[in-house]
XYZ file of C-alpha atoms in Angstrom:
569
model
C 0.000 0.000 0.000
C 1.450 3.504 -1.181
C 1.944 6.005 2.337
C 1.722 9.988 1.741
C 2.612 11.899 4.847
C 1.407 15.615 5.634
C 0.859 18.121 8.554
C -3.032 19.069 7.382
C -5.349 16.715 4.834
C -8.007 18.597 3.607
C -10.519 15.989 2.623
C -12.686 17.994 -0.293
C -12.063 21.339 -2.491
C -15.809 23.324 -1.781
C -15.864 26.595 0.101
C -15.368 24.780 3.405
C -11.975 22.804 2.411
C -10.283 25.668 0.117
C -10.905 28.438 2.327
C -9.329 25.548 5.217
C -6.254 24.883 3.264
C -5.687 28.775 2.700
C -6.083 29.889 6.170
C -4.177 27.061 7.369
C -1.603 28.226 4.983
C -1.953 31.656 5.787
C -1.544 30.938 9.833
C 1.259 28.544 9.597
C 3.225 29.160 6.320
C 6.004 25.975 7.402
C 3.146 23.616 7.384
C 2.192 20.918 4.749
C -0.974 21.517 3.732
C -2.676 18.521 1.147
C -5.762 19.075 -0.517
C -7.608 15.640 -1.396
C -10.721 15.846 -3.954
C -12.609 13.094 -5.350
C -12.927 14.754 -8.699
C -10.322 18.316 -9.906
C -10.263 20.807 -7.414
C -12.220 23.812 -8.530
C -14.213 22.056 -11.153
C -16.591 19.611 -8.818
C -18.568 19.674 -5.409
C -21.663 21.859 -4.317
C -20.169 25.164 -3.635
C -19.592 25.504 -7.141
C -23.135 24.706 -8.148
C -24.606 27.761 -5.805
C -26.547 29.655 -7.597
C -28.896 32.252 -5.277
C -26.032 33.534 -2.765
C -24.830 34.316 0.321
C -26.792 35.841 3.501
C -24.845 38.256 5.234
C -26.137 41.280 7.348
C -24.699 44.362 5.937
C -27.404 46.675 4.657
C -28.842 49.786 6.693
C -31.739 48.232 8.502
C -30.160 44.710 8.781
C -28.291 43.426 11.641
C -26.560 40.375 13.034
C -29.193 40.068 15.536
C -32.068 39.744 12.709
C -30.000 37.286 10.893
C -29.701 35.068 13.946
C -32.744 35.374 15.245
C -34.264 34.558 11.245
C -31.763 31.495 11.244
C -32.949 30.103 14.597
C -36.566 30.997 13.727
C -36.411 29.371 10.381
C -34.658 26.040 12.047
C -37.233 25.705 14.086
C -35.661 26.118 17.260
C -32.936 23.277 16.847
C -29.798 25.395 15.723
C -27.105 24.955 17.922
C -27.508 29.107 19.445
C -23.312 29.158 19.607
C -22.978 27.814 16.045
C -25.703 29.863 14.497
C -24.042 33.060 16.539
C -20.547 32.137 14.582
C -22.438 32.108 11.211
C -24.136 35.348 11.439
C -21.301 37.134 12.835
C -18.414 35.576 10.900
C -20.251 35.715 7.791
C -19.720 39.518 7.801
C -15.769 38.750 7.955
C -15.718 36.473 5.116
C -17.458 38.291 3.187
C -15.502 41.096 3.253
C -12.720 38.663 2.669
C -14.019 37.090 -0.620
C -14.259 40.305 -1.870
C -11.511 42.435 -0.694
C -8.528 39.612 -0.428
C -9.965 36.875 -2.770
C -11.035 39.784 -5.712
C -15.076 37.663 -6.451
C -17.160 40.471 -7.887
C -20.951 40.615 -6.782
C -23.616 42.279 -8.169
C -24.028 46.380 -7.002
C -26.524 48.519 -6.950
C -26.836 51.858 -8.621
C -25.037 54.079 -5.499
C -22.006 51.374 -5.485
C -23.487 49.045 -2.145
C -23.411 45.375 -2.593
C -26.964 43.987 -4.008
C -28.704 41.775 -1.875
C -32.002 40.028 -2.802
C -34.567 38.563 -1.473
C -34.560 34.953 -0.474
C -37.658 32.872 1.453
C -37.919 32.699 5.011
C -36.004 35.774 5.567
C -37.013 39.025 7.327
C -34.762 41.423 5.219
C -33.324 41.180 1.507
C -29.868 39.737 2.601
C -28.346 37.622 0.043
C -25.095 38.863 -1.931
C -24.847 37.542 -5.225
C -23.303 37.171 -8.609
C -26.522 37.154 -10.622
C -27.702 33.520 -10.295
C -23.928 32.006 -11.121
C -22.885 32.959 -7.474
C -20.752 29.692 -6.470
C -19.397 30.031 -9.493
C -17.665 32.902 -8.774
C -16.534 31.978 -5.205
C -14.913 28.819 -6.455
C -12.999 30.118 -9.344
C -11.267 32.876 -6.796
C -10.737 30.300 -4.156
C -9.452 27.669 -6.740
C -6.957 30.306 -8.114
C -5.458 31.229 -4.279
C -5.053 27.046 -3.920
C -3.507 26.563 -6.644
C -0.376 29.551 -5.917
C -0.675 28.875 -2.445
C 1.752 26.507 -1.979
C -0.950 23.670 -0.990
C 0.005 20.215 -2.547
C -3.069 18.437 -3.923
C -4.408 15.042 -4.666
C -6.964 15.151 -7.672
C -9.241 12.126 -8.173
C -8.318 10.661 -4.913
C -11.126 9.552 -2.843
C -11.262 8.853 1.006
C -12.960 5.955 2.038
C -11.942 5.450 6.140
C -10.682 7.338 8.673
C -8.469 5.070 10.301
C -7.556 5.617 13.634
C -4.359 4.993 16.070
C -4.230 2.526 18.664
C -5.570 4.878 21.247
C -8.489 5.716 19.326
C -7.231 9.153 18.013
C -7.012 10.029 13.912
C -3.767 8.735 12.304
C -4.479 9.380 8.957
C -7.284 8.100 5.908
C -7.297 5.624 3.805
C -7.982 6.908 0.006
C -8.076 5.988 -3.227
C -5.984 6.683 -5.848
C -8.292 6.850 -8.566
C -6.533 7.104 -11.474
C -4.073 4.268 -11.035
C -6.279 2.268 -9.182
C -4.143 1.713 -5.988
C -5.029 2.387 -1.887
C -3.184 5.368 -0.766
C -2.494 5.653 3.153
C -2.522 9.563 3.777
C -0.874 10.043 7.617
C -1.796 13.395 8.786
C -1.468 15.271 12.034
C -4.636 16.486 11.233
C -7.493 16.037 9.131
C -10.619 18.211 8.132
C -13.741 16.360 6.989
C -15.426 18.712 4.456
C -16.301 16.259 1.273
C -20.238 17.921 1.572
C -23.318 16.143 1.684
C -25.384 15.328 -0.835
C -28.728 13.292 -0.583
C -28.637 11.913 -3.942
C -30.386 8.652 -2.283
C -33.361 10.262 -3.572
C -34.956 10.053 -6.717
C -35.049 13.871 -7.634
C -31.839 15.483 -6.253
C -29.764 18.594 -6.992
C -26.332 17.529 -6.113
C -23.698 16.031 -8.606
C -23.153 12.184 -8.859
C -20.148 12.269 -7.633
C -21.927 12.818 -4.030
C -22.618 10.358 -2.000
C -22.524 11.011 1.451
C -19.029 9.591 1.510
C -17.624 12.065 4.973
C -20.992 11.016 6.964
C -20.366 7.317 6.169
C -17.104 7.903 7.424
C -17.783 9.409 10.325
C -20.304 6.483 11.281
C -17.927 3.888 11.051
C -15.321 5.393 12.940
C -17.745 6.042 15.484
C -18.590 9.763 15.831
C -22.210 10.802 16.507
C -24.138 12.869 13.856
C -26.904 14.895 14.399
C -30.270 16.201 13.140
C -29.855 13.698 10.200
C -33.982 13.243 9.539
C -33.479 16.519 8.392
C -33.282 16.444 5.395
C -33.966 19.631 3.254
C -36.076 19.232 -0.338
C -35.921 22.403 -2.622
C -38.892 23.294 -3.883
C -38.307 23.985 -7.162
C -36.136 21.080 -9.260
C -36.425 21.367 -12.629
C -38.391 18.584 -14.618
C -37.362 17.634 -17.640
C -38.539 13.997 -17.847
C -36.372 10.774 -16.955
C -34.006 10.751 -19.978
C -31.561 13.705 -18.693
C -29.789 14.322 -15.879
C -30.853 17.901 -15.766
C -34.027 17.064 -13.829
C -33.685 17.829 -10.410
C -31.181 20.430 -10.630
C -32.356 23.818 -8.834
C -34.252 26.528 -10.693
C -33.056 28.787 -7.001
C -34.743 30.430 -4.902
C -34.228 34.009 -5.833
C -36.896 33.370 -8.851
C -39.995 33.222 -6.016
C -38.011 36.080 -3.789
C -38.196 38.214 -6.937
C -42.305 37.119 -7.393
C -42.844 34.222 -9.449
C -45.809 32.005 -9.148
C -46.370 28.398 -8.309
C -49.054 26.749 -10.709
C -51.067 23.519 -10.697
C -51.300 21.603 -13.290
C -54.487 23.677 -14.211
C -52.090 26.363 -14.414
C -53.568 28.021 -11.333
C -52.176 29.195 -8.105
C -52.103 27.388 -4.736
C -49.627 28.543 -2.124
C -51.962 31.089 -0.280
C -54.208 28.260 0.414
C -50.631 26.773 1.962
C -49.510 29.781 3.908
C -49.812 33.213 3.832
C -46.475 33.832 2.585
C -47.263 32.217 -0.412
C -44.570 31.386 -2.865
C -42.081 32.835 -0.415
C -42.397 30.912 2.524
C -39.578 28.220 3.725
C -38.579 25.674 1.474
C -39.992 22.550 4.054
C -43.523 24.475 3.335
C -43.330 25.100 -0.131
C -41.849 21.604 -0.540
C -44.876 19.996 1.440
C -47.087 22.284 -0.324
C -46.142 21.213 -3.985
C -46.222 17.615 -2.701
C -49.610 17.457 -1.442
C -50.755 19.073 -5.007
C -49.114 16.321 -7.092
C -50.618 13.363 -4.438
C -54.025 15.236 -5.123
C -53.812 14.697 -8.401
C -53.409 18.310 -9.817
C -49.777 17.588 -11.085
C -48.580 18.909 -14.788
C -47.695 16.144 -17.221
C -44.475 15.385 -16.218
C -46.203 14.423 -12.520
C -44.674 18.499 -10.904
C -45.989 21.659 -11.019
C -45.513 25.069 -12.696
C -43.129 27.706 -12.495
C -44.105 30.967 -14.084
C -41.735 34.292 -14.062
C -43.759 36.060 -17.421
C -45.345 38.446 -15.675
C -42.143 40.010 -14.446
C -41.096 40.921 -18.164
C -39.295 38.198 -19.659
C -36.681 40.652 -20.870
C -36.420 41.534 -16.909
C -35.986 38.093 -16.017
C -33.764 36.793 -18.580
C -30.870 39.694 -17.333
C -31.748 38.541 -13.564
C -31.214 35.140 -14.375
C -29.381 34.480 -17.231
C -27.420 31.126 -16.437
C -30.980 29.627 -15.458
C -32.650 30.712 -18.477
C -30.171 29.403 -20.875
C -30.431 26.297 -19.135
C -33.901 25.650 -19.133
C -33.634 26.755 -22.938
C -30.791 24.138 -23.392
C -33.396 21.419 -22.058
C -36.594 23.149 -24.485
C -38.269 25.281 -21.531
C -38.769 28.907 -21.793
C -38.243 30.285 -18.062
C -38.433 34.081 -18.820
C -41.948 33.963 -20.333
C -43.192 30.240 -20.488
C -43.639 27.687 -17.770
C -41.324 25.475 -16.858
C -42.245 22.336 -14.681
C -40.777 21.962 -11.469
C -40.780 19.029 -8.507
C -39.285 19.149 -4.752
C -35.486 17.772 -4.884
C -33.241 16.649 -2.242
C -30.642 19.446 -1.911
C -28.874 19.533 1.636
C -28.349 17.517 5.125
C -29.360 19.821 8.196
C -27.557 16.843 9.856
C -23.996 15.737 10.262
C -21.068 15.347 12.543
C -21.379 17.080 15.630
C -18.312 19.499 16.335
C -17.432 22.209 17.716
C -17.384 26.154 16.841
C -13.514 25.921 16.562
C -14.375 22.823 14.067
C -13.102 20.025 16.159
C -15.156 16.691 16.552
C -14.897 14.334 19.504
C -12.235 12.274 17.525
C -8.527 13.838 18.131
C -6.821 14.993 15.189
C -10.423 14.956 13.030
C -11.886 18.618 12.279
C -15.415 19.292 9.994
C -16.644 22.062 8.702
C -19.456 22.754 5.754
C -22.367 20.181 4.890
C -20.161 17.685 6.866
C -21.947 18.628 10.081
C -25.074 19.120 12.069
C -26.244 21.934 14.029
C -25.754 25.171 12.456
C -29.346 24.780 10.683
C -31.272 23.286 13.233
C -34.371 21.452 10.737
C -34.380 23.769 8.181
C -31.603 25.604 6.312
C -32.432 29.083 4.913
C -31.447 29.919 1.240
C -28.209 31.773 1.223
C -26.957 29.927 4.281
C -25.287 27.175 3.162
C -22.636 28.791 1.195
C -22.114 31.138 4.604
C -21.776 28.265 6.434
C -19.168 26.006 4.322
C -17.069 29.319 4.107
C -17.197 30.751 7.485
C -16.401 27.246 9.244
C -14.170 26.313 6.834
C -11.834 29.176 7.323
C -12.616 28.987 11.435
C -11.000 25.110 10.909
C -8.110 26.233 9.163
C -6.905 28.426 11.437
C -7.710 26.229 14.684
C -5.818 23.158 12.636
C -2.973 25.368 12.118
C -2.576 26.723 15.805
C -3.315 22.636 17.184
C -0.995 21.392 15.322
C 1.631 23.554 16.162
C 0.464 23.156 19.372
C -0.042 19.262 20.102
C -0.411 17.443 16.678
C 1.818 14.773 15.967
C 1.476 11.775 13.217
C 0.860 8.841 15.219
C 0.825 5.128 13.061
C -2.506 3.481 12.296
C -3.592 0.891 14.286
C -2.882 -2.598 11.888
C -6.032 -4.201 12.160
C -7.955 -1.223 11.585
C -5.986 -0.287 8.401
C -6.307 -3.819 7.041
C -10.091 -3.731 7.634
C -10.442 -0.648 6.028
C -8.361 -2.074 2.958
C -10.877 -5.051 3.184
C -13.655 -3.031 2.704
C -12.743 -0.640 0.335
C -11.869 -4.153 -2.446
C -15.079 -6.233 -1.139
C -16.453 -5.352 -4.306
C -13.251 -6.736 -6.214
C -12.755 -9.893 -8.340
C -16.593 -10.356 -7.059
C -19.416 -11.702 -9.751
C -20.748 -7.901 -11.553
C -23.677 -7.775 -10.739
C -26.905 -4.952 -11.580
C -25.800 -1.892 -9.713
C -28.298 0.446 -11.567
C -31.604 -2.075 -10.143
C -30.045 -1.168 -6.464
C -29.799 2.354 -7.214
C -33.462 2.729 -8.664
C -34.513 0.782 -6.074
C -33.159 3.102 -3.073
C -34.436 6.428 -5.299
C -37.455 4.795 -4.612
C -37.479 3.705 -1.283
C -36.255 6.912 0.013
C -38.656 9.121 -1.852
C -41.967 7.423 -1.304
C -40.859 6.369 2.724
C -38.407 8.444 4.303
C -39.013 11.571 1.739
C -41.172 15.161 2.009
C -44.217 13.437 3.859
C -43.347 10.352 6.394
C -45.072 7.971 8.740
C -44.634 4.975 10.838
C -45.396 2.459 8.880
C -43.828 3.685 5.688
C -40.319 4.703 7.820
C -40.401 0.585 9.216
C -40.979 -0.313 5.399
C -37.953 1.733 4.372
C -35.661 0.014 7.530
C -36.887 -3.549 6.056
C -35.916 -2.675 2.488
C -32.343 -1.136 3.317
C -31.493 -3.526 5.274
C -32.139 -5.980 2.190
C -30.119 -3.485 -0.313
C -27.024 -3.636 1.688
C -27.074 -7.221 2.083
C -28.249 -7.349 -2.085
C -24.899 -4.935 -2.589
C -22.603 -7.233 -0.729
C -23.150 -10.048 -2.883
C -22.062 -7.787 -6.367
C -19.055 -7.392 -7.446
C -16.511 -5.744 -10.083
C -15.542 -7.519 -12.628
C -11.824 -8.013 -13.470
C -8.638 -6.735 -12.135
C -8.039 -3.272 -13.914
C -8.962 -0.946 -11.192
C -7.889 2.297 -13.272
C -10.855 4.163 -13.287
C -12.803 1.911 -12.809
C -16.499 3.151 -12.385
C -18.277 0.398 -11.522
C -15.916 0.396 -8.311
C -16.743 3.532 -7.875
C -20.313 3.276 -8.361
C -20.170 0.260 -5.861
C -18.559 2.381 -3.255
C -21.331 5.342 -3.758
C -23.837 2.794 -3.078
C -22.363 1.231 -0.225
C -22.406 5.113 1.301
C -25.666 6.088 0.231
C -27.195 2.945 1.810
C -25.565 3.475 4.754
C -26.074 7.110 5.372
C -29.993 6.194 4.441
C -30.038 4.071 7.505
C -29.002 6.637 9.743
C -31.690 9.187 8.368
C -34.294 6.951 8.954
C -33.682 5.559 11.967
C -33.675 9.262 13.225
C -37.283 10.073 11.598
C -38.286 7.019 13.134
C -37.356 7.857 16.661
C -38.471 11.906 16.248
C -42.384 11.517 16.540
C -43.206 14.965 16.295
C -42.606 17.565 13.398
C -40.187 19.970 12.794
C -39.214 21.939 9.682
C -37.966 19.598 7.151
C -39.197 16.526 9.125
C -42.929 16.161 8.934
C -44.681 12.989 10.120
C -48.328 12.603 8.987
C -48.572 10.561 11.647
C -47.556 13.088 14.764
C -48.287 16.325 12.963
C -47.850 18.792 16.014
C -44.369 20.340 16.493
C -44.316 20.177 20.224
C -43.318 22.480 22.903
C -40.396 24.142 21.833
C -39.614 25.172 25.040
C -38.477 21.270 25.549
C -36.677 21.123 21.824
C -34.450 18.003 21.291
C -31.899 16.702 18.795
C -31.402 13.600 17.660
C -28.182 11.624 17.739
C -27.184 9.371 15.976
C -24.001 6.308 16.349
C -23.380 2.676 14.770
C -22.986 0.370 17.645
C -21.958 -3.184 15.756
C -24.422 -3.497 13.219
C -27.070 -1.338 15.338
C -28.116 2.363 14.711
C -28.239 3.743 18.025
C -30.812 6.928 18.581
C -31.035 8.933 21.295
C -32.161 13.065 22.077
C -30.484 15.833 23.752
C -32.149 19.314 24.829
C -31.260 22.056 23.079
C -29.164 24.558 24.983
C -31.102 27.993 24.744
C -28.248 29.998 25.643
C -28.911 33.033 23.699
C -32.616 33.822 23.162
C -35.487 31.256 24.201
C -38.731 30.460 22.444
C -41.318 33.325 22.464
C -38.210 35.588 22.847
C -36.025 38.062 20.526
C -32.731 39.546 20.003
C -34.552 42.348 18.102
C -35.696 45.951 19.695
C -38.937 46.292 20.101
């Protein structure tokens, strides 16, 4: 087995890991910094596929204090209050930092301020942007500071175990050399899990392929607790182009409802004031329930969605707002500035994840996690514009504590031998194995997960799903890959997605079946009512064996309590 060594593995190349690797870089200049991405650094991952923008208090009339208290409000009460505090007030910083240091351009308004739009859920227009190609434009900048920073990278190497040291601490990861086939030991003083999310277990989702919950399964089996993970967040508005492209699913964002576009039935009439009385700009868990219940009730359009329509605002109007959307829905025959365009709920981001720490640390020495990696910062429900905020402002927070800790305390400390050769074990169980029908699996957890453990949820349909996972993962064991020529070898790959997927499923059922209330993104038909606040819990959830262990912990309301606000009267 080829060994790298380094002082800092970044483990993925979104906002979270490159703005990691260049304050890291920035604190401790003498340090060896490695960058590991599944795919090329600066050309894969979610950040990059942001379109709306980035919430950050800085107009007259804003304030940290609304931000927070619309973040907490809008998570229903289940943000961790220190985390969401770091967000809103950090986010300012960065900012300030992407623009000033990193040179991204947003969009300005007439006097010269920085444009900010309107995004659902929120109490002021807060969300910078870069017309609707805002990730875009953070990832480029960041991508060109990695690359003449002095960080070494590993393209198309993928991470497949944290392995730890005798005593239980991290002493490096196991990865994949994709390209040549080969296991690559990486021995690090200190790692920082930020590969993303991405529920693409579902049948309609907006992330890439190339996600697949790979950190969180990760995390499981080295035994870290994750949290809020039957939070799962559906945006309302996937585009719908039929089942023979890829493009359905992918987000038409949020800023086209902020800016007034209307939700249709398939009778081309509006329904989201009979919803709530925000209408097409209330949270995405509402509008996502909302659409839902029109396509079970039969008033679906005729690819099974609804509509979107933006002609009334002037389709000249909305094609210069929204250019890279409109030429995409053009590229797939839909005219977005002054036709309809059919749109369905897709999966788009975990609330839940590793629990850590402001400072980014996790309960495992040596590991640190920042971005869609980890739970708590949005509570059940993440507000539009948040999740790049997040990935960037905790990314850069875990660079500089990994810096100052390692300095400090890290060392490189040798993997324990049994757990290294189990991971190896694992990561070729596929190998040399009969090939077997890996796309019949995959359609067959898109459904499971989208009519069971999906928008709408209940009992019986959540014990279903635990039944039929179980049987998937025991189904995928018996495949295999063909052959011997591991070079790129997709179906390997594929395998490995699977195995992740499956197992990450597991985990975000088995915490929907133990919440029996609902909350945000979590809605059980079967115990409707949210419950006291006052009393909120989180879930957590660890592997014990083979078991999924749940269990709930009360929400510390160390800021502002239910029924109370940061805000002046």
């Amino acid at each position: 087995m080829k060994r790298l060594k380094t002082d800092i593995l970044v483990l993925g190349s979104g906002g979270a890991g490159l703005f990691a690797a260049l304050h890291a870089r920035r604190a401790a200049p003498d340090l060896h910094v490695t960058i590991a991405v599944k795919g090329l650094l600066g050309k894969c991952g979610c950040t990059r596929m942001v379109q709306g923008g980035y919430n950050v208090a800085l107009a007259a009339g804003d304030s940290i204090e609304r931000h927070f208290m619309d973040t907490v409000e809008g998570g229903k009460w289940l943000p961790d209050q220190d985390l969401a505090w770091t967000l809103v007030t950090k986010a300012v910083e960065r900012i300030h930092e992407l623009e000033n240091e990193l040179g991204c351009f947003f969009d300005r308004n007439p006097d010269g301020t920085v444009h900010q739009k309107a995004f659902a859920g929120q109490s002021f227009d807060r969300t910078v942007h870069k017309g609707d190609l805002t990730g875009i434009e953070i990832i480029n900048r960041l991508a060109e500071q990695a690359w003449v920073s002095g960080a070494a990278r590993l393209e198309e190497h993928r991470a497949v175990e944290l392995v730890a040291s005798s005593d239980g601490a991290l002493s490096g990861v196991m990865m994949i050399d994709m390209r040549e086939g080969e296991l690559v030991f990486v021995q690090a003083r200190a790692v920082l899990l930020a590969t993303g999310g991405g529920p693409t277990m579902y049948r309609f989702h907006t992330p890439s392929g190339d996600k697949s919950c790979d950190g969180l399964a990760m995390a499981l089996r080295a035994g870290l607790t994750l949290r809020d993970m039957e939070m799962v967040q559906f945006h309302p508005t996937g585009l719908l182009a039929g089942p023979g492209t890829r493009m359905t699913g992918t987000v038409l964002e949020e800023g086209l409802r902020g800016a007034g576009g209307y939700l249709l039935d398939g009778a081309k009439q509006r329904f989201m004031s009979r919803y709530d009385a925000r209408a097409e700009r209330a949270t995405r868990d509402v509008v996502s329930r909302s659409i839902f219940a029109e396509m079970r009730a039969g008033r679906a359009t005729p690819h099974g969605g609804v509509y979107l329509s933006m002609g009334h605002l002037g389709a000249d109007s909305v094609a210069r707002q929204f250019k890279g959307m409109v030429e995409r829905c053009a590229d797939c025959g839909f005219d977005l500035a002054g036709g309809l365009v059919e749109v369905v709920p897709t999966a788009h981001y975990m609330m839940g994840g590793v629990e850590f720490r402001p400072d980014g640390a996790t309960a495992m020495r040596g590991l640190f996690a920042a971005g869609e990696d980890t739970g708590g910062v949005h509570g059940a429900n993440r507000l539009g514009g948040n999740g790049v905020a997040n990935s960037t402002v905790f990314g850069a927070i875990a660079g500089d504590t990994m810096a100052s800790w390692v300095a400090r305390e890290g060392a490189w400390l040798e993997p324990d031998a049994a757990k290294l050769e189990a991971a190896r074990g694992r990561a070729l169980h596929p190998v040399g194995r009969p090939a077997g029908d890996l796309e019949r699996v995959r359609e067959a957890l898109y459904a499971v997960m989208w009519e069971d453990v999906g928008i709408l949820r209940d009992g019986a349909g959540l014990t279903r799903a635990r039944t039929r996972l179980s049987e998937l993962g025991d189904e995928l064991r018996t495949l295999g890959v063909a052959g011997t020529d591991l070079r790129y070898n997709l179906t390997w790959h594929d395998w490995l997605n699977l195995e992740s997927l499956i197992f990450t499923s597991v985990a975000i059922c088995a915490a929907a079946q133990a919440r029996t209330d609902s909350r945000g993104a979590h809605f059980r038909e079967d115990f409707p009512d949210t419950g006291d606040l006052a009393t909120s819990a989180f879930s957590r959830v660890r592997v014990s064996g083979d078991r999924f262990d749940v269990s709930f912990a009360p929400v510390v309301f160390n800021r502002v309590k239910p029924g109370q606000t940061l805000l002046a009267a």
